[in-house]
DNA sequence: GCATTATTTCTATAATTATGGAAATATAGA
DNA sequence: TCTATATTTCCATAATTATAGAAATAATGC
């Protein structure tokens, strides 16, 4: 992870609409949600939603796949975990006992609600 | 943690100079670094540095204390850990086995290098 | 009080980012 | 092919954010 990628990823979620979208997708799990469903739940007009989804996609924090006429968006858990790790990297110069734990998210198949 | 605070905190590190400053402070540990030392290491002019330090302070991701004529800045580890937790909150709707771990940084006294 | 050093505030300019209507594109079924 | 639905692109406007010089403020020692 280089600093420019980290800034791009952080910028992509440093905006209220996009952070809401991202969190919605993190909570949605690996199946994700179609764009229209996201816009409906968050009350975001189509063109604005598309702009924000593109920002998140370009940053690599979300992925998409086409299913018929719908485009399903999903959180990229690996990218998110990489970003979180980057922020705590070499905490306190890597001295022992300083940073014992690491926050991450490991979704698995079969966790539908 | 509400979404506006999260956006403010993310915005504060979604900028190359500020992310460098923040990471430098995360790695510096609980003693922190005086403003001048940060500016010198990162080659940031005083007024620009002051602007960025204020952004980070207002967001609550760093703290400061005055020591003689120097102002020492330190990473606010608790705030950072709160932000990381927020991003993974209710991952996959909170289904078990989805998000077993959580990245965080726990600096301790006596970890000087 | 004066000189020195550290940091911040003020200011103008430049650059980037967000918003949403309208039009365009893409997919699928009748 | 025609129609309906889903999503994106284009565009102009508005709003926000970054940069850094110059001046101001603050703390210390002589």
mmCIF file of C-alpha atoms (C1' of nucleotides) in Angstrom:
data_model
loop_
_atom_site.group_PDB
_atom_site.id
_atom_site.type_symbol
_atom_site.label_atom_id
_atom_site.label_comp_id
_atom_site.label_asym_id
_atom_site.label_seq_id
_atom_site.Cartn_x
_atom_site.Cartn_y
_atom_site.Cartn_z
ATOM 1 C CA UNK A 1 0.000 0.000 0.000
ATOM 2 C CA UNK A 2 1.455 3.337 -1.029
ATOM 3 C CA UNK A 3 0.349 6.653 0.380
ATOM 4 C CA UNK A 4 -1.371 7.808 -2.803
ATOM 5 C CA UNK A 5 -3.609 4.748 -2.866
ATOM 6 C CA UNK A 6 -4.393 5.219 0.799
ATOM 7 C CA UNK A 7 -5.349 8.855 0.216
ATOM 8 C CA UNK A 8 -7.529 7.861 -2.738
ATOM 9 C CA UNK A 9 -9.291 5.232 -0.642
ATOM 10 C CA UNK A 10 -9.738 7.511 2.347
ATOM 11 C CA UNK A 11 -11.019 10.328 0.109
ATOM 12 C CA UNK A 12 -13.552 7.978 -1.348
ATOM 13 C CA UNK A 13 -15.157 7.405 2.063
ATOM 14 C CA UNK A 14 -14.506 10.889 3.456
ATOM 15 C CA UNK A 15 -17.857 12.106 2.208
ATOM 16 C CA UNK A 16 -21.189 11.532 3.886
ATOM 17 C CA UNK A 17 -23.089 10.030 0.958
ATOM 18 C CA UNK A 18 -20.211 7.737 0.060
ATOM 19 C CA UNK A 19 -19.564 6.659 3.629
ATOM 20 C CA UNK A 20 -23.245 5.761 3.906
ATOM 21 C CA UNK A 21 -23.047 3.789 0.679
ATOM 22 C CA UNK A 22 -19.900 2.022 1.789
ATOM 23 C CA UNK A 23 -21.256 1.105 5.201
ATOM 24 C CA UNK A 24 -24.477 -0.105 3.653
ATOM 25 C CA UNK A 25 -22.443 -2.402 1.420
ATOM 26 C CA UNK A 26 -20.191 -3.558 4.263
ATOM 27 C CA UNK A 27 -23.340 -4.558 6.130
ATOM 28 C CA UNK A 28 -24.936 -6.091 3.058
ATOM 29 C CA UNK A 29 -22.272 -8.795 2.825
ATOM 30 C CA UNK A 30 -20.815 -10.511 -0.198
ATOM 31 C CA UNK A 31 -24.015 -10.497 -2.234
ATOM 32 C CA UNK A 32 -24.114 -6.720 -2.225
ATOM 33 C CA UNK A 33 -26.906 -4.526 -3.521
ATOM 34 C CA UNK A 34 -27.998 -3.218 -6.928
ATOM 35 C CA UNK A 35 -27.424 0.508 -7.538
ATOM 36 C CA UNK A 36 -31.132 1.291 -7.603
ATOM 37 C CA UNK A 37 -31.661 -0.275 -4.201
ATOM 38 C CA UNK A 38 -28.820 1.786 -2.746
ATOM 39 C CA UNK A 39 -30.253 4.993 -4.203
ATOM 40 C CA UNK A 40 -33.693 4.181 -2.942
ATOM 41 C CA UNK A 41 -32.576 3.424 0.602
ATOM 42 C CA UNK A 42 -30.321 6.457 0.852
ATOM 43 C CA UNK A 43 -32.496 8.809 -1.204
ATOM 44 C CA UNK A 44 -29.786 9.742 -3.668
ATOM 45 C CA UNK A 45 -30.726 10.749 -7.244
ATOM 46 C CA UNK A 46 -29.389 8.442 -9.984
ATOM 47 C CA UNK A 47 -26.734 10.729 -11.433
ATOM 48 C CA UNK A 48 -25.382 11.660 -8.034
ATOM 49 C CA UNK A 49 -25.360 8.025 -6.965
ATOM 50 C CA UNK A 50 -23.524 7.010 -10.091
ATOM 51 C CA UNK A 51 -20.894 9.672 -9.473
ATOM 52 C CA UNK A 52 -20.306 8.420 -5.932
ATOM 53 C CA UNK A 53 -20.269 4.736 -6.902
ATOM 54 C CA UNK A 54 -17.631 5.538 -9.481
ATOM 55 C CA UNK A 55 -15.499 7.291 -6.893
ATOM 56 C CA UNK A 56 -15.691 4.270 -4.607
ATOM 57 C CA UNK A 57 -14.998 1.854 -7.469
ATOM 58 C CA UNK A 58 -12.018 3.803 -8.719
ATOM 59 C CA UNK A 59 -10.592 3.821 -5.223
ATOM 60 C CA UNK A 60 -11.026 0.052 -5.155
ATOM 61 C CA UNK A 61 -13.153 -0.052 -2.017
ATOM 62 C CA UNK A 62 -16.139 -1.522 -3.818
ATOM 63 C CA UNK A 63 -16.613 -3.933 -6.704
ATOM 64 C CA UNK A 64 -19.479 -4.445 -9.082
ATOM 65 C CA UNK A 65 -20.961 -7.200 -11.182
ATOM 66 C CA UNK A 66 -23.759 -7.159 -13.679
ATOM 67 C CA UNK A 67 -26.799 -9.383 -13.149
ATOM 68 C CA UNK A 68 -29.305 -8.918 -15.897
ATOM 69 C CA UNK A 69 -30.180 -5.217 -15.951
ATOM 70 C CA UNK A 70 -28.953 -4.702 -12.419
ATOM 71 C CA UNK A 71 -25.451 -3.834 -11.343
ATOM 72 C CA UNK A 72 -24.659 -5.261 -7.943
ATOM 73 C CA UNK A 73 -22.150 -3.403 -5.853
ATOM 74 C CA UNK A 74 -20.212 -5.084 -3.054
ATOM 75 C CA UNK A 75 -17.743 -3.911 -0.433
ATOM 76 C CA UNK A 76 -14.172 -4.964 -1.166
ATOM 77 C CA UNK A 77 -13.324 -6.350 2.257
ATOM 78 C CA UNK A 78 -9.725 -7.123 1.381
ATOM 79 C CA UNK A 79 -9.105 -3.523 0.288
ATOM 80 C CA UNK A 80 -10.757 -2.190 3.417
ATOM 81 C CA UNK A 81 -8.658 -4.434 5.649
ATOM 82 C CA UNK A 82 -5.521 -3.339 3.796
ATOM 83 C CA UNK A 83 -6.383 0.285 4.415
ATOM 84 C CA UNK A 84 -7.034 -0.273 8.116
ATOM 85 C CA UNK A 85 -3.720 -2.073 8.464
ATOM 86 C CA UNK A 86 -1.914 0.768 6.708
ATOM 87 C CA UNK A 87 -3.224 3.306 9.199
ATOM 88 C CA UNK A 88 -1.832 1.418 12.176
ATOM 89 C CA UNK A 89 1.391 0.334 10.449
ATOM 90 C CA UNK A 90 4.508 0.686 12.551
ATOM 91 C CA UNK A 91 2.486 2.126 15.373
ATOM 92 C CA UNK A 92 4.910 3.427 18.010
ATOM 93 C CA UNK A 93 7.804 2.462 15.749
ATOM 94 C CA UNK A 94 6.767 -1.185 15.973
ATOM 95 C CA UNK A 95 7.712 -1.559 19.619
ATOM 96 C CA UNK A 96 6.367 -4.773 21.141
ATOM 97 C CA UNK A 97 3.103 -4.690 23.098
ATOM 98 C CA UNK A 98 2.196 -1.488 21.302
ATOM 99 C CA UNK A 99 -0.219 -2.766 18.669
ATOM 100 C CA UNK A 100 -1.253 -6.328 19.472
ATOM 101 C CA UNK A 101 -4.535 -6.417 17.605
ATOM 102 C CA UNK A 102 -5.664 -5.713 14.124
ATOM 103 C CA UNK A 103 -9.572 -4.495 13.162
ATOM 104 C CA UNK A 104 -10.732 -6.334 10.110
ATOM 105 C CA UNK A 105 -13.718 -7.872 8.511
ATOM 106 C CA UNK A 106 -13.867 -11.410 7.148
ATOM 107 C CA UNK A 107 -17.162 -12.138 5.460
ATOM 108 C CA UNK A 108 -17.946 -15.686 4.490
ATOM 109 C CA UNK A 109 -20.301 -17.349 2.105
ATOM 110 C CA UNK A 110 -23.607 -18.444 3.520
ATOM 111 C CA UNK A 111 -24.132 -15.452 5.780
ATOM 112 C CA UNK A 112 -27.346 -14.290 4.223
ATOM 113 C CA UNK A 113 -29.904 -12.748 6.563
ATOM 114 C CA UNK B 1 -19.599 7.684 16.657
ATOM 115 C CA UNK B 2 -21.929 9.483 14.280
ATOM 116 C CA UNK B 3 -21.426 9.674 10.551
ATOM 117 C CA UNK B 4 -20.531 13.365 10.541
ATOM 118 C CA UNK B 5 -17.681 12.817 12.984
ATOM 119 C CA UNK B 6 -16.476 9.866 10.947
ATOM 120 C CA UNK B 7 -16.494 11.951 7.764
ATOM 121 C CA UNK B 8 -14.615 14.751 9.521
ATOM 122 C CA UNK B 9 -11.994 12.311 10.772
ATOM 123 C CA UNK B 10 -11.657 10.552 7.433
ATOM 124 C CA UNK B 11 -11.420 13.888 5.597
ATOM 125 C CA UNK B 12 -8.654 14.932 7.920
ATOM 126 C CA UNK B 13 -6.462 12.023 6.816
ATOM 127 C CA UNK B 14 -7.689 11.894 3.207
ATOM 128 C CA UNK B 15 -4.938 14.244 2.103
ATOM 129 C CA UNK B 16 -1.343 13.286 1.431
ATOM 130 C CA UNK B 17 0.381 15.816 3.675
ATOM 131 C CA UNK B 18 -1.986 15.125 6.554
ATOM 132 C CA UNK B 19 -1.806 11.360 6.187
ATOM 133 C CA UNK B 20 1.994 11.630 6.310
ATOM 134 C CA UNK B 21 1.758 13.775 9.426
ATOM 135 C CA UNK B 22 -0.691 11.386 11.047
ATOM 136 C CA UNK B 23 1.359 8.289 10.270
ATOM 137 C CA UNK B 24 4.496 10.002 11.517
ATOM 138 C CA UNK B 25 2.716 10.702 14.802
ATOM 139 C CA UNK B 26 1.261 7.190 15.029
ATOM 140 C CA UNK B 27 4.794 5.874 14.684
ATOM 141 C CA UNK B 28 6.247 8.450 17.063
ATOM 142 C CA UNK B 29 4.273 7.047 19.994
ATOM 143 C CA UNK B 30 2.807 8.797 22.997
ATOM 144 C CA UNK B 31 5.576 11.390 23.313
ATOM 145 C CA UNK B 32 4.777 12.813 19.917
ATOM 146 C CA UNK B 33 6.750 15.436 18.023
ATOM 147 C CA UNK B 34 6.962 19.243 18.078
ATOM 148 C CA UNK B 35 5.451 21.035 15.068
ATOM 149 C CA UNK B 36 8.822 22.244 13.816
ATOM 150 C CA UNK B 37 10.214 18.731 13.762
ATOM 151 C CA UNK B 38 7.236 17.485 11.733
ATOM 152 C CA UNK B 39 7.633 20.319 9.224
ATOM 153 C CA UNK B 40 11.331 19.686 8.916
ATOM 154 C CA UNK B 41 10.973 15.941 8.321
ATOM 155 C CA UNK B 42 8.133 16.311 5.836
ATOM 156 C CA UNK B 43 9.373 19.534 4.228
ATOM 157 C CA UNK B 44 6.159 21.448 4.801
ATOM 158 C CA UNK B 45 6.284 25.252 5.223
ATOM 159 C CA UNK B 46 5.111 26.557 8.635
ATOM 160 C CA UNK B 47 1.812 28.094 7.561
ATOM 161 C CA UNK B 48 0.820 25.066 5.525
ATOM 162 C CA UNK B 49 1.810 22.754 8.361
ATOM 163 C CA UNK B 50 -0.214 24.786 10.832
ATOM 164 C CA UNK B 51 -3.257 24.570 8.573
ATOM 165 C CA UNK B 52 -2.970 20.788 8.360
ATOM 166 C CA UNK B 53 -2.308 20.310 12.081
ATOM 167 C CA UNK B 54 -5.425 22.316 12.803
ATOM 168 C CA UNK B 55 -7.476 20.120 10.508
ATOM 169 C CA UNK B 56 -6.246 16.994 12.271
ATOM 170 C CA UNK B 57 -6.788 18.529 15.701
ATOM 171 C CA UNK B 58 -10.299 19.696 14.910
ATOM 172 C CA UNK B 59 -11.126 16.212 13.715
ATOM 173 C CA UNK B 60 -9.817 14.879 17.020
ATOM 174 C CA UNK B 61 -7.270 12.514 15.509
ATOM 175 C CA UNK B 62 -4.327 14.287 17.104
ATOM 176 C CA UNK B 63 -3.767 16.114 20.373
ATOM 177 C CA UNK B 64 -1.250 18.739 21.376
ATOM 178 C CA UNK B 65 0.502 19.964 24.482
ATOM 179 C CA UNK B 66 2.802 22.864 25.016
ATOM 180 C CA UNK B 67 6.308 22.271 26.330
ATOM 181 C CA UNK B 68 8.166 25.537 26.664
ATOM 182 C CA UNK B 69 8.125 27.162 23.237
ATOM 183 C CA UNK B 70 7.393 23.865 21.508
ATOM 184 C CA UNK B 71 3.987 22.405 20.821
ATOM 185 C CA UNK B 72 4.083 18.626 20.829
ATOM 186 C CA UNK B 73 1.554 16.825 18.706
ATOM 187 C CA UNK B 74 0.531 13.243 19.379
ATOM 188 C CA UNK B 75 -1.729 10.731 17.640
ATOM 189 C CA UNK B 76 -5.026 10.191 19.434
ATOM 190 C CA UNK B 77 -4.990 6.395 19.418
ATOM 191 C CA UNK B 78 -8.403 6.074 21.032
ATOM 192 C CA UNK B 79 -9.996 8.223 18.326
ATOM 193 C CA UNK B 80 -8.251 6.275 15.599
ATOM 194 C CA UNK B 81 -9.396 2.950 17.016
ATOM 195 C CA UNK B 82 -12.945 4.290 17.276
ATOM 196 C CA UNK B 83 -12.860 5.263 13.632
ATOM 197 C CA UNK B 84 -11.532 1.866 12.538
ATOM 198 C CA UNK B 85 -14.257 0.140 14.523
ATOM 199 C CA UNK B 86 -16.910 2.336 12.946
ATOM 200 C CA UNK B 87 -15.865 1.317 9.456
ATOM 201 C CA UNK B 88 -16.325 -2.375 10.157
ATOM 202 C CA UNK B 89 -19.427 -1.941 12.326
ATOM 203 C CA UNK B 90 -22.195 -4.432 11.626
ATOM 204 C CA UNK B 91 -20.155 -5.994 8.874
ATOM 205 C CA UNK B 92 -22.383 -8.467 7.006
ATOM 206 C CA UNK B 93 -25.275 -7.437 9.247
ATOM 207 C CA UNK B 94 -23.419 -8.720 12.283
ATOM 208 C CA UNK B 95 -23.655 -12.369 11.284
ATOM 209 C CA UNK B 96 -21.384 -14.603 13.331
ATOM 210 C CA UNK B 97 -17.972 -15.567 11.932
ATOM 211 C CA UNK B 98 -18.134 -12.584 9.618
ATOM 212 C CA UNK B 99 -15.940 -10.114 11.474
ATOM 213 C CA UNK B 100 -13.993 -11.910 14.191
ATOM 214 C CA UNK B 101 -11.089 -9.506 14.531
ATOM 215 C CA UNK B 102 -10.740 -5.838 15.137
ATOM 216 C CA UNK B 103 -7.337 -3.622 13.871
ATOM 217 C CA UNK B 104 -6.280 -1.279 16.582
ATOM 218 C CA UNK B 105 -3.277 0.291 18.176
ATOM 219 C CA UNK B 106 -2.596 0.269 21.889
ATOM 220 C CA UNK B 107 0.482 2.272 22.746
ATOM 221 C CA UNK B 108 1.900 1.993 26.243
ATOM 222 C CA UNK B 109 4.146 4.099 28.378
ATOM 223 C CA UNK B 110 7.799 3.176 28.282
ATOM 224 C CA UNK B 111 7.912 2.393 24.587
ATOM 225 C CA UNK B 112 10.480 5.010 23.688
ATOM 226 C CA UNK B 113 12.957 4.065 20.983
ATOM 227 C "C1'" DG C 1 12.583 45.684 27.256
ATOM 228 C "C1'" DC C 2 14.877 43.432 23.415
ATOM 229 C "C1'" DA C 3 16.192 39.639 20.532
ATOM 230 C "C1'" DT C 4 15.354 34.975 19.210
ATOM 231 C "C1'" DT C 5 12.709 31.108 18.095
ATOM 232 C "C1'" DA C 6 8.189 28.578 17.468
ATOM 233 C "C1'" DT C 7 3.820 28.632 15.782
ATOM 234 C "C1'" DT C 8 -0.435 30.623 14.161
ATOM 235 C "C1'" DT C 9 -3.469 33.832 11.697
ATOM 236 C "C1'" DC C 10 -4.634 36.453 7.707
ATOM 237 C "C1'" DT C 11 -5.143 36.734 2.956
ATOM 238 C "C1'" DA C 12 -5.512 35.867 -1.942
ATOM 239 C "C1'" DT C 13 -5.226 32.614 -5.379
ATOM 240 C "C1'" DA C 14 -5.535 28.115 -7.362
ATOM 241 C "C1'" DA C 15 -7.307 23.656 -7.555
ATOM 242 C "C1'" DT C 16 -10.490 20.114 -6.548
ATOM 243 C "C1'" DT C 17 -14.945 18.141 -5.571
ATOM 244 C "C1'" DA C 18 -20.181 17.815 -5.209
ATOM 245 C "C1'" DT C 19 -24.774 18.310 -7.105
ATOM 246 C "C1'" DG C 20 -28.473 17.064 -10.058
ATOM 247 C "C1'" DG C 21 -31.152 17.838 -14.559
ATOM 248 C "C1'" DA C 22 -31.217 16.212 -19.150
ATOM 249 C "C1'" DA C 23 -29.726 13.207 -22.481
ATOM 250 C "C1'" DA C 24 -27.518 8.946 -23.719
ATOM 251 C "C1'" DT C 25 -26.657 4.067 -23.225
ATOM 252 C "C1'" DA C 26 -27.675 -0.749 -22.025
ATOM 253 C "C1'" DT C 27 -30.519 -4.746 -21.020
ATOM 254 C "C1'" DA C 28 -34.498 -7.523 -21.433
ATOM 255 C "C1'" DG C 29 -39.244 -8.831 -22.382
ATOM 256 C "C1'" DA C 30 -43.444 -8.532 -25.434
ATOM 257 C "C1'" DT D 1 -38.767 -3.472 -33.160
ATOM 258 C "C1'" DC D 2 -40.993 -1.038 -29.490
ATOM 259 C "C1'" DT D 3 -41.242 -0.164 -24.652
ATOM 260 C "C1'" DA D 4 -39.883 -0.084 -19.977
ATOM 261 C "C1'" DT D 5 -36.396 -0.065 -16.636
ATOM 262 C "C1'" DA D 6 -31.544 0.542 -14.845
ATOM 263 C "C1'" DT D 7 -27.584 3.057 -14.899
ATOM 264 C "C1'" DT D 8 -24.206 6.234 -16.655
ATOM 265 C "C1'" DT D 9 -22.399 10.343 -19.022
ATOM 266 C "C1'" DC D 10 -22.409 15.195 -19.947
ATOM 267 C "C1'" DC D 11 -22.619 19.673 -18.350
ATOM 268 C "C1'" DA D 12 -22.863 23.983 -15.729
ATOM 269 C "C1'" DT D 13 -22.920 25.703 -11.359
ATOM 270 C "C1'" DA D 14 -21.897 25.872 -6.530
ATOM 271 C "C1'" DA D 15 -19.151 24.821 -2.716
ATOM 272 C "C1'" DT D 16 -15.130 23.334 -0.458
ATOM 273 C "C1'" DT D 17 -10.238 22.745 0.259
ATOM 274 C "C1'" DA D 18 -5.086 23.530 -0.388
ATOM 275 C "C1'" DT D 19 -1.119 26.498 -0.764
ATOM 276 C "C1'" DA D 20 2.215 29.575 1.038
ATOM 277 C "C1'" DG D 21 3.907 34.508 1.772
ATOM 278 C "C1'" DA D 22 3.633 38.082 5.085
ATOM 279 C "C1'" DA D 23 2.355 39.656 9.369
ATOM 280 C "C1'" DA D 24 1.008 38.704 14.044
ATOM 281 C "C1'" DT D 25 1.252 36.257 18.393
ATOM 282 C "C1'" DA D 26 3.530 33.626 22.098
ATOM 283 C "C1'" DA D 27 7.298 31.992 25.060
ATOM 284 C "C1'" DT D 28 12.003 32.227 26.687
ATOM 285 C "C1'" DG D 29 16.505 34.027 28.050
ATOM 286 C "C1'" DC D 30 19.602 38.013 28.477
#
